[in-house]
Coordinates of C-alpha atoms and ligand atoms in Angstrom, one line a residue:
M27 CA 158.9 149.5 122.5
A28 CA 160.5 146.9 124.4
A29 CA 163.7 145.9 122.2
N30 CA 164.3 142.5 120.9
I31 CA 167.1 140.8 122.8
I32 CA 169.9 139.5 121.0
D33 CA 170.5 136.1 122.2
G34 CA 174.4 135.4 121.8
K35 CA 174.4 131.8 123.5
K36 CA 172.1 130.8 120.6
I37 CA 174.3 132.2 118.0
A38 CA 177.5 131.5 119.4
E39 CA 176.0 127.9 119.4
S40 CA 175.1 127.7 115.9
V41 CA 178.9 128.9 114.9
R42 CA 180.0 126.5 117.4
N43 CA 177.8 123.8 115.5
E44 CA 179.1 125.1 112.1
V45 CA 182.5 124.6 113.0
K46 CA 181.9 121.2 115.0
E47 CA 180.1 119.9 111.5
A48 CA 183.5 121.0 109.2
V49 CA 185.5 119.9 111.7
A50 CA 184.3 116.1 111.4
A51 CA 184.2 116.5 107.4
R52 CA 187.8 117.3 107.6
I53 CA 188.4 114.2 109.5
A54 CA 186.0 112.0 107.3
A55 CA 188.4 113.5 104.3
G56 CA 191.3 112.0 105.7
L57 CA 192.9 115.8 106.9
P58 CA 194.1 116.6 110.3
A59 CA 191.9 118.0 113.0
P60 CA 192.5 121.4 113.8
A61 CA 194.8 121.8 116.9
L62 CA 195.1 124.8 119.0
A63 CA 198.2 125.5 121.1
T64 CA 197.8 127.9 124.2
V65 CA 200.4 129.5 126.1
L66 CA 199.8 131.1 129.6
V67 CA 202.0 132.9 131.7
G68 CA 201.8 133.0 135.2
E69 CA 199.0 132.1 137.2
N70 CA 196.3 135.0 137.1
P71 CA 193.5 133.3 138.0
A72 CA 191.2 134.8 135.4
S73 CA 193.5 134.1 132.8
Q74 CA 193.5 130.4 134.2
V75 CA 189.3 130.2 133.8
Y76 CA 189.5 131.7 130.3
V77 CA 192.1 128.9 129.2
A78 CA 190.5 126.3 130.4
S79 CA 187.3 127.3 128.9
K80 CA 188.9 127.9 125.5
H81 CA 190.0 123.7 126.0
K82 CA 186.4 122.8 126.7
A83 CA 184.9 124.3 123.7
C84 CA 187.5 122.8 121.3
A85 CA 187.1 119.8 122.7
E86 CA 183.2 119.9 122.5
V87 CA 184.3 120.9 118.6
G88 CA 186.5 118.3 117.8
I89 CA 189.5 120.7 118.0
R90 CA 192.5 119.4 119.9
S91 CA 194.2 121.6 122.4
I92 CA 197.8 121.5 123.6
G93 CA 198.1 123.7 126.4
H94 CA 201.7 125.3 127.8
V95 CA 202.0 126.8 131.0
L96 CA 205.3 129.2 131.8
P97 CA 206.1 130.5 135.3
E98 CA 205.2 134.1 136.0
N99 CA 208.9 135.0 135.9
A100 CA 209.4 133.6 132.5
S101 CA 211.5 135.8 130.4
Q102 CA 210.8 137.4 126.8
Q103 CA 213.3 135.3 125.4
E104 CA 211.9 131.7 126.6
V105 CA 207.7 133.4 125.8
E106 CA 209.5 134.1 122.7
S107 CA 211.1 131.1 121.9
L108 CA 208.0 129.1 122.9
V109 CA 206.3 130.9 120.3
K110 CA 208.6 130.4 117.6
A111 CA 208.6 126.2 118.3
L112 CA 204.7 126.5 118.0
N113 CA 204.8 128.3 114.8
A114 CA 207.5 125.5 113.4
D115 CA 205.3 122.8 114.7
P116 CA 203.2 121.4 111.6
E117 CA 200.5 119.8 114.0
V118 CA 199.7 123.3 115.6
S119 CA 197.1 125.1 113.4
G120 CA 196.7 128.1 115.9
I121 CA 198.4 129.7 118.5
L122 CA 196.8 131.6 121.1
V123 CA 199.0 133.9 123.9
Q124 CA 196.2 134.3 127.2
L125 CA 196.5 138.0 127.9
P126 CA 197.6 140.3 129.8
L127 CA 201.1 138.9 130.0
P128 CA 203.0 139.3 133.4
K129 CA 204.0 143.5 133.2
H130 CA 207.7 142.5 132.5
L131 CA 207.0 141.2 128.9
D132 CA 207.2 143.0 126.0
E133 CA 203.5 141.8 125.1
E134 CA 203.6 143.4 121.4
A135 CA 206.8 141.7 120.5
V136 CA 205.2 138.3 121.9
L137 CA 202.1 138.8 119.6
S138 CA 204.5 140.0 116.9
A139 CA 206.4 136.6 117.1
I140 CA 203.5 134.7 116.2
D141 CA 203.0 133.3 112.6
L142 CA 200.5 135.1 111.0
H143 CA 199.1 131.7 109.8
K144 CA 198.6 130.7 113.2
D145 CA 197.6 134.1 114.6
V146 CA 193.9 133.0 115.9
D147 CA 193.3 135.8 118.2
G148 CA 193.8 138.3 115.3
F149 CA 196.0 140.6 117.7
S150 CA 199.1 140.3 115.6
P151 CA 200.3 144.1 114.7
V152 CA 200.1 142.9 110.6
N153 CA 196.6 141.7 111.2
I154 CA 195.2 144.8 112.7
G155 CA 197.2 146.7 110.4
R156 CA 195.6 144.9 107.2
L157 CA 191.9 145.6 109.2
A158 CA 192.9 148.9 109.4
Q159 CA 193.8 149.0 105.5
K160 CA 191.5 149.6 102.9
G161 CA 191.4 147.1 100.2
R162 CA 193.3 144.4 102.6
E163 CA 192.1 142.1 104.7
P164 CA 193.3 140.4 107.7
L165 CA 193.8 136.6 108.1
F166 CA 192.0 136.2 111.0
V167 CA 189.3 138.9 112.7
P168 CA 189.8 139.4 116.4
C169 CA 187.4 137.2 117.9
T170 CA 185.2 139.6 120.3
P171 CA 184.8 142.0 117.9
A172 CA 183.9 139.4 115.0
G173 CA 181.4 138.2 117.3
C174 CA 180.1 141.8 118.0
M175 CA 179.6 142.3 113.9
L176 CA 177.4 139.0 114.0
L177 CA 175.2 140.2 116.5
I178 CA 174.8 143.3 114.9
E179 CA 173.7 141.6 111.6
S180 CA 171.3 138.9 113.6
A181 CA 169.4 142.4 114.4
G182 CA 169.0 143.0 111.0
M183 CA 171.1 146.3 111.0
K184 CA 171.9 147.9 107.6
L185 CA 175.4 148.9 108.2
S186 CA 176.3 151.0 105.3
G187 CA 175.8 154.5 105.8
A188 CA 174.4 154.2 109.5
N189 CA 176.1 156.0 112.5
A190 CA 178.0 153.7 114.5
V191 CA 179.3 155.0 118.0
V192 CA 181.8 152.7 119.5
L193 CA 182.5 153.4 123.1
G194 CA 186.5 152.4 124.0
R195 CA 189.9 152.4 121.9
S196 CA 191.1 149.1 123.1
N197 CA 193.2 147.0 120.9
I198 CA 191.1 144.0 121.5
V199 CA 187.6 145.2 121.6
G200 CA 187.0 149.3 120.6
M201 CA 189.7 149.7 117.7
P202 CA 188.7 146.6 116.1
V203 CA 185.4 146.5 116.0
A204 CA 185.3 150.3 114.7
L205 CA 187.6 149.0 112.3
L206 CA 185.1 146.4 111.5
L207 CA 182.6 149.0 111.0
V208 CA 184.4 151.2 109.0
K209 CA 184.9 148.3 106.7
A210 CA 181.3 147.6 106.8
N211 CA 180.8 151.1 105.3
A212 CA 179.5 152.5 108.7
T213 CA 180.5 155.9 109.8
V214 CA 182.4 155.7 112.7
T215 CA 182.7 157.8 116.1
I216 CA 185.2 156.4 118.4
V217 CA 184.2 157.3 122.3
H218 CA 187.2 157.7 124.9
S219 CA 188.3 158.7 128.3
R220 CA 188.9 162.3 126.5
T221 CA 185.8 162.6 124.8
R222 CA 183.3 165.6 125.5
E223 CA 179.6 165.4 125.3
I224 CA 179.4 161.6 125.3
P225 CA 175.7 161.3 125.9
E226 CA 175.0 163.6 123.1
V227 CA 177.8 161.8 120.5
C228 CA 175.7 158.5 121.4
R229 CA 172.3 159.9 120.6
Q230 CA 173.6 160.0 117.0
A231 CA 174.2 156.5 117.0
D232 CA 171.8 153.7 114.7
I233 CA 174.4 151.3 116.5
L234 CA 176.3 151.6 119.6
V235 CA 178.6 149.4 120.7
A236 CA 179.8 149.8 124.5
A237 CA 183.1 148.6 125.4
I238 CA 184.7 150.3 128.6
G239 CA 184.4 148.4 131.5
Q240 CA 182.3 151.3 133.5
P241 CA 179.1 149.5 134.9
E242 CA 175.6 150.6 133.3
F243 CA 177.3 153.7 132.3
V244 CA 175.1 154.3 129.2
K245 CA 171.8 155.6 129.9
A246 CA 168.6 155.3 128.1
D247 CA 168.2 159.1 127.1
W248 CA 171.6 158.9 125.6
V249 CA 170.3 156.3 122.9
K250 CA 168.5 157.0 119.9
P251 CA 165.3 155.3 119.7
G252 CA 165.3 152.1 117.8
A253 CA 169.1 151.7 117.9
V254 CA 170.9 148.3 118.0
V255 CA 172.9 148.3 120.9
I256 CA 175.8 146.1 121.8
D257 CA 177.1 145.5 125.4
V258 CA 180.3 144.1 125.6
G259 CA 181.5 145.4 129.1
I260 CA 181.4 142.5 131.9
N261 CA 181.7 144.4 135.3
R262 CA 180.8 142.7 138.7
I263 CA 178.9 145.2 141.1
S264 CA 177.8 144.4 144.8
D265 CA 174.2 143.0 145.1
P266 CA 173.1 142.3 148.7
T267 CA 170.1 140.6 147.1
A268 CA 171.9 138.3 144.7
K269 CA 173.1 135.1 146.4
R270 CA 177.1 136.0 145.9
G271 CA 176.3 139.6 146.9
T272 CA 177.3 140.2 143.8
R273 CA 176.2 140.0 140.2
L274 CA 177.1 140.9 136.6
V275 CA 176.1 143.8 134.5
G276 CA 177.3 145.2 131.2
D277 CA 178.6 149.0 130.1
V278 CA 175.2 149.6 129.5
D279 CA 171.8 150.3 131.9
F280 CA 170.0 147.4 130.4
K281 CA 166.6 147.9 132.2
G282 CA 166.8 151.4 130.9
V283 CA 168.0 150.9 127.4
S284 CA 166.1 147.9 126.7
K285 CA 162.9 150.5 126.4
V286 CA 164.6 152.7 124.0
A287 CA 166.6 150.3 121.4
S288 CA 165.3 148.0 118.9
A289 CA 167.5 145.4 119.8
I290 CA 170.0 144.8 122.5
T291 CA 172.9 142.1 123.9
P292 CA 172.3 141.2 127.9
V293 CA 174.8 141.0 130.0
P294 CA 175.8 138.0 130.7
G295 CA 174.7 136.1 127.3
G296 CA 175.1 138.3 125.2
V297 CA 179.0 139.1 123.4
G298 CA 180.3 136.8 125.8
P299 CA 179.5 133.6 124.3
M300 CA 180.6 135.2 121.0
T301 CA 184.4 135.3 121.9
I302 CA 185.2 131.3 122.3
A303 CA 183.0 130.8 119.5
L304 CA 184.9 132.7 117.1
L305 CA 188.5 131.2 118.4
M306 CA 187.2 128.2 117.2
R307 CA 186.2 129.5 113.7
N308 CA 189.7 131.0 113.7
T309 CA 191.5 128.0 115.0
L310 CA 189.1 126.0 112.0
R311 CA 190.3 128.4 109.4
A312 CA 193.8 128.2 110.6
A313 CA 194.0 124.6 110.2
Q314 CA 192.1 125.2 106.6
L315 CA 195.2 127.9 105.6
A316 CA 197.7 124.9 106.1
D317 CA 195.8 122.7 104.2
P318 CA 197.7 121.2 101.1
Q319 CA 196.2 123.6 98.0
Ligands
LIG12 P1 190.2 148.7 128.5 O1 190.1 149.0 129.8 O2 191.4 148.3 128.0 O3 189.7 150.0 127.6 C1 188.7 150.9 127.4 C2 188.2 151.8 126.7 O4 187.1 152.5 127.7 C3 189.7 152.6 126.9 O5 189.6 153.2 125.6 C4 189.0 153.8 127.5 O6 189.5 155.1 127.2 C5 187.7 153.9 127.6 N1 186.9 154.2 128.8 C6 186.8 154.0 130.0 N2 186.4 154.6 130.6 C7 185.6 155.7 130.0 C8 184.8 156.7 130.4 N3 184.5 157.1 131.5 N4 184.3 157.3 129.4 C9 184.3 157.4 128.0 N5 185.6 156.0 127.9 C10 186.1 155.4 128.9 O7 188.8 147.8 128.2 P2 189.1 146.5 127.3 O8 188.5 146.9 125.6 O9 189.8 145.3 127.4 O10 187.7 145.9 127.8 C11 185.9 146.7 127.7 C12 185.0 146.0 128.6 O11 184.6 144.8 127.8 C13 185.6 145.6 129.8 O12 184.6 145.3 130.6 C14 186.0 143.4 129.6 O13 185.3 142.9 130.5 C15 184.9 143.9 128.5 N6 185.2 142.5 127.5 C16 184.2 141.4 127.0 C17 184.8 140.4 126.5 C18 183.6 139.0 125.9 O14 184.2 138.7 125.5 N7 182.7 139.9 126.3 C19 186.1 140.3 126.1 C20 187.3 142.0 126.5 C21 186.5 142.6 127.1 P3 190.7 155.6 127.0 O15 191.5 154.8 126.0 O16 191.0 157.1 126.7 O17 191.7 155.3 128.2

């Protein structure tokens, strides 16, 4: 039976609409609009596109956005000083440092400098640490992983007791997704580049999340019939039949796997739109945390 295609665009739109309504209600109640400060170091074209799309999304939901751009050769001290100034600015609700940073900068030190109450990306070691601890909650959950969880829930899969396999253990996707699944009482296996018998491990999964950056890696016969498959990968491959000569594919062989899974996210239009929608939700939350109690 063909899988249900999980419509990330639609689910992301409903998250953005909820944020938009909450922002309008704040303003009507005399509270300030949330404000997101972005920090872009250097001129990485992909990062410039991501930051621009975050500013556009802010405008659409009524969040103010303030862009800060530092030169490629900015020093550690300059970047951290900017972050500290934004921490101290009461008009800034959330701070987003666009990753990756240029290689000479210490990313962990920069992320650690962000005030926990403004860490809307949820990447500070303290927020991730809280995600990993039983009985503790982070102030912010990283956006792409939080988006994956909403997509899994939308498929109606009961997480408690389910077997989940996460392919990838990066700080920004794989590991936080795995931690969120553990918090939701799934039994979680993490697959990485040293894992043996990957197809066999994947076949145990009721929920399979692929975040490894390898085009169409997960094949149909690795997937348990009826599994929910979340494809985080975004890979550009050559396709002479496409207008631009290339097309985007995920980490899952969509054509084959969609015949076996019960629900699957497409690429594009699955996880991708969720990331920015959840950033908007986190920025709203940051503003709420700063409200007089
Ligand atoms: P990273 O490169 O940081 O991490 C990749 C992970 O996959 C690593 O843990 C690595 O293992 C593992 N891996 C790589 N190759 C294999 C393999 N052949 N077999 C098993 N494991 C493997 O990637 P990210 O987490 O940043 O991104 C993953 C994908 O998600 C990319 O396609 C990226 O573009 C996409 N992405 C999409 C987002 C969205 O909004 N939709 C947001 C962020 C990322 P090891 O640790 O052993 O090296």
